Amino acid sequence: MSSISSNMPDKKWAIPHPGLWIAALAAIIIMFLPFGPDLPVAGKNMIAILVFAIIVWISEAMDYTASAIAISALIIFLVGFAPDIQNPDALLGTTKALKMTLSGFSNSALALVAAAMFIAAAMTVTGLDRRIALFTMSKIGASSRSILIGAIVVTIVLSLVVPSATARTACVVPIMMGVIAAFKVDKHSRMAASMMIVIAQATSIWNVGIQTSAAQNLLSMGFIHKTLGAEHAISWLDWLLAGAPWSLAMSVILYFLARKLLPPETETVEGGTDAIKKSLADLGPTTAKEKRLIVISLLLLFFWATGGKLHSIDTTSVTLAGLAIMLLPGIGVMQWKDVEKRVQWGTLLMFGIGISLGSTLLDTQAATWMANYVVKGFGLESLSAFTIFAILAAFLIIIHLGFASATALTAALLPILISLLISLPESAGVNPAGMTILLAFTVSFGFILPINAPQNMVCLGTDTFTPRQFTRIGVVLTIAGYLMLLLFASTWWKVLGLM
C-alpha cells in the first residue's frame, strides 16, 4: 500500500498557480506584439519579463526567492538569444545576458540591505533590541495605536539625521522586533504585520519630505544644478517646506490605513505599561556586549548623519566597517554562525535580481522606450502644467514597479524628463525646475511591491508579513499618495511657485 502511495502524483503541485499561467501568457503575447523599429528585440523581451515578474509577485504564484531564479533564467535566455543592440546581425549571447542578470549583486544597495540585516542580527544576539524596545515603549505606551504612532515618529526623527532609507530601517526594525518579543505578540499576527509594513511605508513617505533622507533626492538636485543651473537649485529648507506637509498628511493616511486593513487582534497588551517597565527592570544592568554595540551603533549613526559634511565616506562603506568591528573576536558582539541563523538570504537574492531587472531594462533600451512612448504619445505640448505633471507622475509610479532602486530610476529617467520639460512651449506654463522637484518626489513611491525599495525588503526579511499584505496596503496608499500629489500641485506647491 505504501509503495502505491509513494508512486501517486502529489496533487498539490499538479496544477500550477493560475497567476503563473496568466504571467506566462502575458509575457508571450508581449513578445509577439509589433512595437516598431525603435524598440530592440531585447528591450521588447525585457518588457515581457517585467510584466511576468509583476504578475507573479502580485499574485504570489511563486515564492519570492523562486521567482528571482525564474526571472534570472528568463533574462539570460530571452535577452541572450535576442539580437545584439550594437550589432543586430549577431546574437547578444547568454554570457553577456548572464552578466546583466548578475549586475545587481555588485550594487552597493545590496550590500547595504545585507548590512541592515546583520545589524538587526547583532541587536537580537546581544538583546539590545529588547532593551531599546522596552525603554522606547515605556515612554510611548502599550496600546496598538501608540505602537504604530511611535514607529512613524521614530522614522521621522531618523529621517532628519540619517541619509539612507535602508540605514534608518536598520535602526527601527530591531526595536520593533524587540517590541514584538517583549509583548509576546505572535510574529505572524496582523499586529506584527502592520508594525513592519508601517515602518517600510513611512520610510518611503519621508524620503519625499526631507531632501537629505534619500540618495535619489540628492541625485535629482545634481541633475537640476547641471541642466538648469545653480540658481534653480532648491535649499534644504525649501524642500522641507514643499515635501514635509505632504509627508505629514500621508503619515496620517498610512496610520488609519494600517488600522483599517490590518486591524490588531487586541487594542492593548495585557499588563500595559507597568508590565513593560517591570520587564525592563528584569533585564538588569546593561551588559558589556550591549555597551559595545551601543558605541558601534552611535558611531554608525554619527558617520551616516555627517556623510558629505565632515567626511566623504559613503554610507555603505561606513556600515561594512561597523559590521567588521561587530564580528571581530574579543571586540565584536557576535559570531558568523549567529548571522547565518538570522539573516533571510532569500531576501538578498530577491533584491539583487530586482536591481538587475531594473538595470537590464535600461541596458536593453526598454525603460527609455517606455518613457519616450508615454511622454510623446500624450501630446504634452498642448496640455496644461497640471495635466503634464499628472501624466508624468502617474508614469513614474507605474514604471517604478520594475525597479528595486529609486536611485536607478532617477538616473535613468529624470534627465529625459528634464529635457522634455525644457522643450515645452512657454504657453504650457511649466516651471522646469519646480516640476522636476515634484517628479523627484514621485520617484520615492515604492509602496506597492516589497521589491520596489530596499527598506521594504529589510522589513520583509523579518517574516512578519506576506507580499500580498504589503501590496494590499501599498496599492491603496499609492492611490491616496497620487491624489495627494494632485491636491498639493493645485494648491500649496502652486503657492510656493513650483507649479
GROMACS .gro file of N, CA, C and O in nm, residues 173-271:
model
  396
  173VAL      N    1   1.383   4.859   1.272
  173VAL     CA    2   1.336   4.720   1.269
  173VAL      C    3   1.374   4.641   1.395
  173VAL      O    4   1.288   4.574   1.454
  174PRO      N    5   1.500   4.647   1.439
  174PRO     CA    6   1.532   4.572   1.562
  174PRO      C    7   1.451   4.617   1.683
  174PRO      O    8   1.415   4.535   1.768
  175ILE      N    9   1.424   4.747   1.692
  175ILE     CA   10   1.344   4.799   1.803
  175ILE      C   11   1.204   4.738   1.800
  175ILE      O   12   1.153   4.689   1.901
  176MET      N   13   1.141   4.739   1.683
  176MET     CA   14   1.004   4.689   1.673
  176MET      C   15   0.999   4.536   1.687
  176MET      O   16   0.902   4.482   1.739
  177MET      N   17   1.105   4.468   1.643
  177MET     CA   18   1.110   4.324   1.666
  177MET      C   19   1.121   4.296   1.815
  177MET      O   20   1.068   4.197   1.867
  178GLY      N   21   1.193   4.384   1.886
  178GLY     CA   22   1.201   4.373   2.030
  178GLY      C   23   1.066   4.395   2.096
  178GLY      O   24   1.032   4.330   2.195
  179VAL      N   25   0.988   4.488   2.040
  179VAL     CA   26   0.853   4.513   2.090
  179VAL      C   27   0.767   4.388   2.074
  179VAL      O   28   0.694   4.347   2.166
  180ILE      N   29   0.777   4.325   1.958
  180ILE     CA   30   0.701   4.203   1.932
  180ILE      C   31   0.738   4.095   2.033
  180ILE      O   32   0.652   4.026   2.087
  181ALA      N   33   0.869   4.084   2.061
  181ALA     CA   34   0.914   3.983   2.157
  181ALA      C   35   0.870   4.018   2.299
  181ALA      O   36   0.823   3.932   2.374
  182ALA      N   37   0.886   4.146   2.335
  182ALA     CA   38   0.852   4.189   2.471
  182ALA      C   39   0.704   4.175   2.500
  182ALA      O   40   0.664   4.138   2.611
  183PHE      N   41   0.621   4.208   2.402
  183PHE     CA   42   0.476   4.200   2.421
  183PHE      C   43   0.421   4.059   2.398
  183PHE      O   44   0.303   4.035   2.412
  184LYS      N   45   0.513   3.966   2.361
  184LYS     CA   46   0.474   3.828   2.332
  184LYS      C   47   0.365   3.823   2.225
  184LYS      O   48   0.269   3.746   2.234
  185VAL      N   49   0.384   3.909   2.123
  185VAL     CA   50   0.291   3.914   2.010
  185VAL      C   51   0.330   3.806   1.910
  185VAL      O   52   0.448   3.785   1.882
  186ASP      N   53   0.233   3.737   1.855
  186ASP     CA   54   0.260   3.637   1.752
  186ASP      C   55   0.327   3.703   1.633
  186ASP      O   56   0.279   3.803   1.580
  187LYS      N   57   0.440   3.648   1.592
  187LYS     CA   58   0.518   3.706   1.483
  187LYS      C   59   0.439   3.716   1.353
  187LYS      O   60   0.464   3.803   1.270
  188HIS      N   61   0.342   3.628   1.335
  188HIS     CA   62   0.263   3.626   1.212
  188HIS      C   63   0.122   3.685   1.232
  188HIS      O   64   0.032   3.660   1.151
  189SER      N   65   0.105   3.764   1.336
  189SER     CA   66  -0.024   3.827   1.363
  189SER      C   67  -0.041   3.953   1.278
  189SER      O   68   0.056   4.006   1.221
  190ARG      N   69  -0.164   4.002   1.272
  190ARG     CA   70  -0.191   4.126   1.199
  190ARG      C   71  -0.120   4.244   1.265
  190ARG      O   72  -0.076   4.337   1.198
  191MET      N   73  -0.110   4.240   1.396
  191MET     CA   74  -0.044   4.349   1.469
  191MET      C   75   0.103   4.359   1.430
  191MET      O   76   0.154   4.468   1.401
  192ALA      N   77   0.173   4.245   1.428
  192ALA     CA   78   0.313   4.244   1.389
  192ALA      C   79   0.330   4.287   1.243
  192ALA      O   80   0.420   4.363   1.209
  193ALA      N   81   0.240   4.238   1.157
  193ALA     CA   82   0.247   4.273   1.015
  193ALA      C   83   0.229   4.423   0.995
  193ALA      O   84   0.304   4.487   0.919
  194SER      N   85   0.130   4.482   1.062
  194SER     CA   86   0.105   4.626   1.045
  194SER      C   87   0.222   4.708   1.095
  194SER      O   88   0.258   4.810   1.035
  195MET      N   89   0.288   4.665   1.203
  195MET     CA   90   0.403   4.737   1.256
  195MET      C   91   0.515   4.745   1.153
  195MET      O   92   0.571   4.852   1.126
  196MET      N   93   0.549   4.631   1.093
  196MET     CA   94   0.660   4.628   0.999
  196MET      C   95   0.627   4.697   0.866
  196MET      O   96   0.711   4.764   0.807
  197ILE      N   97   0.504   4.681   0.821
  197ILE     CA   98   0.464   4.747   0.697
  197ILE      C   99   0.464   4.898   0.714
  197ILE      O  100   0.507   4.973   0.625
  198VAL      N  101   0.420   4.946   0.830
  198VAL     CA  102   0.420   5.090   0.858
  198VAL      C  103   0.562   5.145   0.858
  198VAL      O  104   0.587   5.255   0.805
  199ILE      N  105   0.658   5.069   0.912
  199ILE     CA  106   0.798   5.115   0.911
  199ILE      C  107   0.847   5.135   0.768
  199ILE      O  108   0.906   5.238   0.733
  200ALA      N  109   0.823   5.034   0.683
  200ALA     CA  110   0.870   5.043   0.544
  200ALA      C  111   0.801   5.157   0.469
  200ALA      O  112   0.867   5.236   0.400
  201GLN      N  113   0.670   5.166   0.481
  201GLN     CA  114   0.595   5.268   0.407
  201GLN      C  115   0.624   5.408   0.459
  201GLN      O  116   0.635   5.503   0.380
  202ALA      N  117   0.638   5.423   0.591
  202ALA     CA  118   0.669   5.555   0.647
  202ALA      C  119   0.807   5.602   0.602
  202ALA      O  120   0.829   5.721   0.579
  203THR      N  121   0.899   5.508   0.586
  203THR     CA  122   1.033   5.544   0.538
  203THR      C  123   1.026   5.600   0.396
  203THR      O  124   1.088   5.702   0.365
  204SER      N  125   0.948   5.535   0.309
  204SER     CA  126   0.931   5.587   0.173
  204SER      C  127   0.861   5.722   0.173
  204SER      O  128   0.897   5.812   0.096
  205ILE      N  129   0.763   5.738   0.259
  205ILE     CA  130   0.689   5.864   0.267
  205ILE      C  131   0.781   5.979   0.305
  205ILE      O  132   0.777   6.088   0.246
  206TRP      N  133   0.871   5.954   0.401
  206TRP     CA  134   0.961   6.062   0.445
  206TRP      C  135   1.085   6.076   0.360
  206TRP      O  136   1.162   6.170   0.377
  207ASN      N  137   1.105   5.986   0.263
  207ASN     CA  138   1.203   6.012   0.159
  207ASN      C  139   1.161   6.133   0.077
  207ASN      O  140   1.244   6.203   0.018
  208VAL      N  141   1.031   6.157   0.071
  208VAL     CA  142   0.977   6.273  -0.001
  208VAL      C  143   0.993   6.400   0.083
  208VAL      O  144   1.030   6.505   0.031
  209GLY      N  145   0.971   6.390   0.213
  209GLY     CA  146   0.962   6.509   0.296
  209GLY      C  147   1.093   6.579   0.325
  209GLY      O  148   1.094   6.700   0.350
  210ILE      N  149   1.205   6.507   0.323
  210ILE     CA  150   1.334   6.563   0.364
  210ILE      C  151   1.438   6.540   0.255
  210ILE      O  152   1.459   6.426   0.212
  211GLN      N  153   1.503   6.645   0.213
  211GLN     CA  154   1.595   6.638   0.099
  211GLN      C  155   1.709   6.540   0.121
  211GLN      O  156   1.747   6.466   0.030
  212THR      N  157   1.765   6.538   0.240
  212THR     CA  158   1.882   6.454   0.267
  212THR      C  159   1.846   6.313   0.312
  212THR      O  160   1.934   6.238   0.354
  213SER      N  161   1.721   6.277   0.303
  213SER     CA  162   1.679   6.146   0.354
  213SER      C  163   1.699   6.033   0.254
  213SER      O  164   1.689   5.916   0.290
  214ALA      N  165   1.727   6.066   0.126
  214ALA     CA  166   1.738   5.961   0.024
  214ALA      C  167   1.835   6.003  -0.085
  214ALA      O  168   1.843   6.121  -0.121
  215ALA      N  169   1.907   5.905  -0.138
  215ALA     CA  170   2.006   5.933  -0.241
  215ALA      C  171   1.944   5.989  -0.368
  215ALA      O  172   2.003   6.075  -0.434
  216GLN      N  173   1.823   5.943  -0.401
  216GLN     CA  174   1.760   5.991  -0.524
  216GLN      C  175   1.729   6.140  -0.519
  216GLN      O  176   1.730   6.208  -0.623
  217ASN      N  177   1.704   6.192  -0.400
  217ASN     CA  178   1.680   6.336  -0.386
  217ASN      C  179   1.805   6.416  -0.422
  217ASN      O  180   1.799   6.516  -0.494
  218LEU      N  181   1.918   6.372  -0.370
  218LEU     CA  182   2.045   6.441  -0.396
  218LEU      C  183   2.084   6.427  -0.544
  218LEU      O  184   2.139   6.521  -0.603
  219LEU      N  185   2.055   6.312  -0.602
  219LEU     CA  186   2.083   6.293  -0.744
  219LEU      C  187   1.996   6.386  -0.828
  219LEU      O  188   2.042   6.445  -0.926
  220SER      N  189   1.871   6.403  -0.788
  220SER     CA  190   1.780   6.494  -0.859
  220SER      C  191   1.832   6.637  -0.853
  220SER      O  192   1.828   6.710  -0.953
  221MET      N  193   1.882   6.677  -0.736
  221MET     CA  194   1.938   6.812  -0.722
  221MET      C  195   2.061   6.830  -0.812
  221MET      O  196   2.083   6.937  -0.868
  222GLY      N  197   2.139   6.724  -0.826
  222GLY     CA  198   2.255   6.731  -0.914
  222GLY      C  199   2.214   6.751  -1.059
  222GLY      O  200   2.277   6.829  -1.132
  223PHE      N  201   2.107   6.683  -1.103
  223PHE     CA  202   2.058   6.700  -1.240
  223PHE      C  203   2.006   6.842  -1.261
  223PHE      O  204   2.029   6.902  -1.367
  224ILE      N  205   1.936   6.895  -1.164
  224ILE     CA  206   1.884   7.032  -1.175
  224ILE      C  207   1.999   7.131  -1.185
  224ILE      O  208   1.998   7.223  -1.268
  225HIS      N  209   2.099   7.112  -1.099
  225HIS     CA  210   2.215   7.203  -1.098
  225HIS      C  211   2.288   7.199  -1.232
  225HIS      O  212   2.326   7.302  -1.288
  226LYS      N  213   2.307   7.077  -1.285
  226LYS     CA  214   2.382   7.061  -1.410
  226LYS      C  215   2.304   7.109  -1.531
  226LYS      O  216   2.360   7.173  -1.622
  227THR      N  217   2.175   7.079  -1.537
  227THR     CA  218   2.095   7.107  -1.656
  227THR      C  219   2.037   7.247  -1.657
  227THR      O  220   2.036   7.315  -1.760
  228LEU      N  221   1.989   7.292  -1.541
  228LEU     CA  222   1.918   7.420  -1.534
  228LEU      C  223   1.999   7.532  -1.471
  228LEU      O  224   1.959   7.649  -1.480
  229GLY      N  225   2.108   7.498  -1.404
  229GLY     CA  226   2.192   7.599  -1.343
  229GLY      C  227   2.176   7.605  -1.192
  229GLY      O  228   2.072   7.568  -1.136
  230ALA      N  229   2.279   7.655  -1.123
  230ALA     CA  230   2.280   7.659  -0.977
  230ALA      C  231   2.170   7.747  -0.921
  230ALA      O  232   2.121   7.724  -0.810
  231GLU      N  233   2.130   7.849  -0.997
  231GLU     CA  234   2.028   7.940  -0.947
  231GLU      C  235   1.892   7.873  -0.931
  231GLU      O  236   1.803   7.925  -0.860
  232HIS      N  237   1.872   7.759  -0.992
  232HIS     CA  238   1.744   7.689  -0.982
  232HIS      C  239   1.746   7.580  -0.874
  232HIS      O  240   1.644   7.514  -0.853
  233ALA      N  241   1.861   7.561  -0.810
  233ALA     CA  242   1.870   7.460  -0.705
  233ALA      C  243   1.784   7.503  -0.586
  233ALA      O  244   1.769   7.621  -0.556
  234ILE      N  245   1.725   7.407  -0.518
  234ILE     CA  246   1.637   7.434  -0.406
  234ILE      C  247   1.709   7.399  -0.275
  234ILE      O  248   1.781   7.299  -0.268
  235SER      N  249   1.695   7.483  -0.175
  235SER     CA  250   1.765   7.461  -0.048
  235SER      C  251   1.698   7.350   0.033
  235SER      O  252   1.586   7.308   0.004
  236TRP      N  253   1.770   7.307   0.138
  236TRP     CA  254   1.717   7.202   0.225
  236TRP      C  255   1.586   7.247   0.288
  236TRP      O  256   1.491   7.169   0.295
  237LEU      N  257   1.581   7.373   0.331
  237LEU     CA  258   1.460   7.425   0.397
  237LEU      C  259   1.345   7.436   0.298
  237LEU      O  260   1.230   7.403   0.331
  238ASP      N  261   1.372   7.482   0.175
  238ASP     CA  262   1.267   7.493   0.074
  238ASP      C  263   1.209   7.355   0.040
  238ASP      O  264   1.089   7.341   0.020
  239TRP      N  265   1.297   7.258   0.032
  239TRP     CA  266   1.250   7.121   0.007
  239TRP      C  267   1.160   7.076   0.121
  239TRP      O  268   1.055   7.015   0.099
  240LEU      N  269   1.201   7.106   0.245
  240LEU     CA  270   1.122   7.068   0.361
  240LEU      C  271   0.984   7.134   0.357
  240LEU      O  272   0.882   7.068   0.384
  241LEU      N  273   0.980   7.262   0.323
  241LEU     CA  274   0.853   7.333   0.316
  241LEU      C  275   0.761   7.273   0.210
  241LEU      O  276   0.638   7.272   0.226
  242ALA      N  277   0.819   7.224   0.104
  242ALA     CA  278   0.738   7.165  -0.004
  242ALA      C  279   0.698   7.022   0.027
  242ALA      O  280   0.582   6.983   0.009
  243GLY      N  281   0.792   6.941   0.074
  243GLY     CA  282   0.768   6.798   0.090
  243GLY      C  283   0.711   6.753   0.222
  243GLY      O  284   0.631   6.660   0.228
  244ALA      N  285   0.750   6.819   0.332
  244ALA     CA  286   0.708   6.775   0.464
  244ALA      C  287   0.556   6.779   0.485
  244ALA      O  288   0.500   6.685   0.544
  245PRO      N  289   0.485   6.883   0.439
  245PRO     CA  290   0.338   6.880   0.456
  245PRO      C  291   0.273   6.760   0.388
  245PRO      O  292   0.180   6.699   0.444
  246TRP      N  293   0.319   6.726   0.269
  246TRP     CA  294   0.267   6.608   0.200
  246TRP      C  295   0.298   6.482   0.282
  246TRP      O  296   0.211   6.395   0.300
  247SER      N  297   0.421   6.471   0.332
  247SER     CA  298   0.460   6.353   0.409
  247SER      C  299   0.381   6.342   0.539
  247SER      O  300   0.345   6.232   0.581
  248LEU      N  301   0.355   6.456   0.603
  248LEU     CA  302   0.275   6.454   0.726
  248LEU      C  303   0.133   6.403   0.698
  248LEU      O  304   0.080   6.319   0.771
  249ALA      N  305   0.076   6.454   0.590
  249ALA     CA  306  -0.060   6.411   0.553
  249ALA      C  307  -0.062   6.262   0.521
  249ALA      O  308  -0.153   6.189   0.561
  250MET      N  309   0.039   6.216   0.449
  250MET     CA  310   0.045   6.074   0.412
  250MET      C  311   0.072   5.984   0.533
  250MET      O  312   0.027   5.869   0.536
  251SER      N  313   0.143   6.037   0.632
  251SER     CA  314   0.168   5.959   0.754
  251SER      C  315   0.037   5.932   0.827
  251SER      O  316   0.015   5.823   0.880
  252VAL      N  317  -0.051   6.034   0.830
  252VAL     CA  318  -0.182   6.017   0.893
  252VAL      C  319  -0.264   5.913   0.816
  252VAL      O  320  -0.328   5.825   0.875
  253ILE      N  321  -0.262   5.923   0.683
  253ILE     CA  322  -0.335   5.828   0.599
  253ILE      C  323  -0.282   5.686   0.621
  253ILE      O  324  -0.358   5.590   0.633
  254LEU      N  325  -0.148   5.672   0.628
  254LEU     CA  326  -0.087   5.541   0.650
  254LEU      C  327  -0.133   5.481   0.782
  254LEU      O  328  -0.165   5.361   0.789
  255TYR      N  329  -0.137   5.561   0.886
  255TYR     CA  330  -0.180   5.513   1.018
  255TYR      C  331  -0.321   5.454   1.012
  255TYR      O  332  -0.345   5.341   1.055
  256PHE      N  333  -0.414   5.532   0.958
  256PHE     CA  334  -0.552   5.486   0.954
  256PHE      C  335  -0.570   5.370   0.857
  256PHE      O  336  -0.654   5.281   0.878
  257LEU      N  337  -0.490   5.369   0.749
  257LEU     CA  338  -0.498   5.261   0.652
  257LEU      C  339  -0.452   5.129   0.714
  257LEU      O  340  -0.516   5.024   0.695
  258ALA      N  341  -0.342   5.133   0.789
  258ALA     CA  342  -0.293   5.012   0.855
  258ALA      C  343  -0.394   4.962   0.959
  258ALA      O  344  -0.416   4.842   0.973
  259ARG      N  345  -0.454   5.057   1.030
  259ARG     CA  346  -0.554   5.019   1.130
  259ARG      C  347  -0.678   4.956   1.067
  259ARG      O  348  -0.739   4.866   1.123
  260LYS      N  349  -0.713   5.002   0.947
  260LYS     CA  350  -0.833   4.954   0.879
  260LYS      C  351  -0.810   4.819   0.812
  260LYS      O  352  -0.891   4.726   0.825
  261LEU      N  353  -0.701   4.806   0.736
  261LEU     CA  354  -0.677   4.686   0.657
  261LEU      C  355  -0.611   4.574   0.735
  261LEU      O  356  -0.624   4.457   0.698
  262LEU      N  357  -0.537   4.610   0.841
  262LEU     CA  358  -0.475   4.508   0.927
  262LEU      C  359  -0.509   4.538   1.073
  262LEU      O  360  -0.422   4.572   1.153
  263PRO      N  361  -0.635   4.529   1.108
  263PRO     CA  362  -0.675   4.561   1.246
  263PRO      C  363  -0.608   4.467   1.345
  263PRO      O  364  -0.604   4.345   1.322
  264PRO      N  365  -0.553   4.519   1.455
  264PRO     CA  366  -0.485   4.433   1.552
  264PRO      C  367  -0.581   4.339   1.621
  264PRO      O  368  -0.699   4.369   1.637
  265GLU      N  369  -0.529   4.225   1.661
  265GLU     CA  370  -0.611   4.127   1.731
  265GLU      C  371  -0.659   4.181   1.866
  265GLU      O  372  -0.764   4.143   1.916
  266THR      N  373  -0.578   4.270   1.926
  266THR     CA  374  -0.614   4.331   2.053
  266THR      C  375  -0.564   4.475   2.055
  266THR      O  376  -0.460   4.505   1.996
  267GLU      N  377  -0.638   4.563   2.119
  267GLU     CA  378  -0.600   4.705   2.124
  267GLU      C  379  -0.495   4.731   2.230
  267GLU      O  380  -0.415   4.823   2.219
  268THR      N  381  -0.497   4.653   2.336
  268THR     CA  382  -0.400   4.673   2.443
  268THR      C  383  -0.333   4.541   2.477
  268THR      O  384  -0.389   4.433   2.457
  269VAL      N  385  -0.212   4.553   2.528
  269VAL     CA  386  -0.138   4.435   2.569
  269VAL      C  387  -0.162   4.413   2.718
  269VAL      O  388  -0.159   4.508   2.797
  270GLU      N  389  -0.185   4.289   2.754
  270GLU     CA  390  -0.217   4.259   2.894
  270GLU      C  391  -0.106   4.308   2.987
  270GLU      O  392   0.011   4.278   2.968
  271GLY      N  393  -0.143   4.385   3.087
  271GLY     CA  394  -0.045   4.437   3.181
  271GLY      C  395  -0.004   4.579   3.150
  271GLY      O  396   0.037   4.654   3.238
   0.00000   0.00000   0.00000
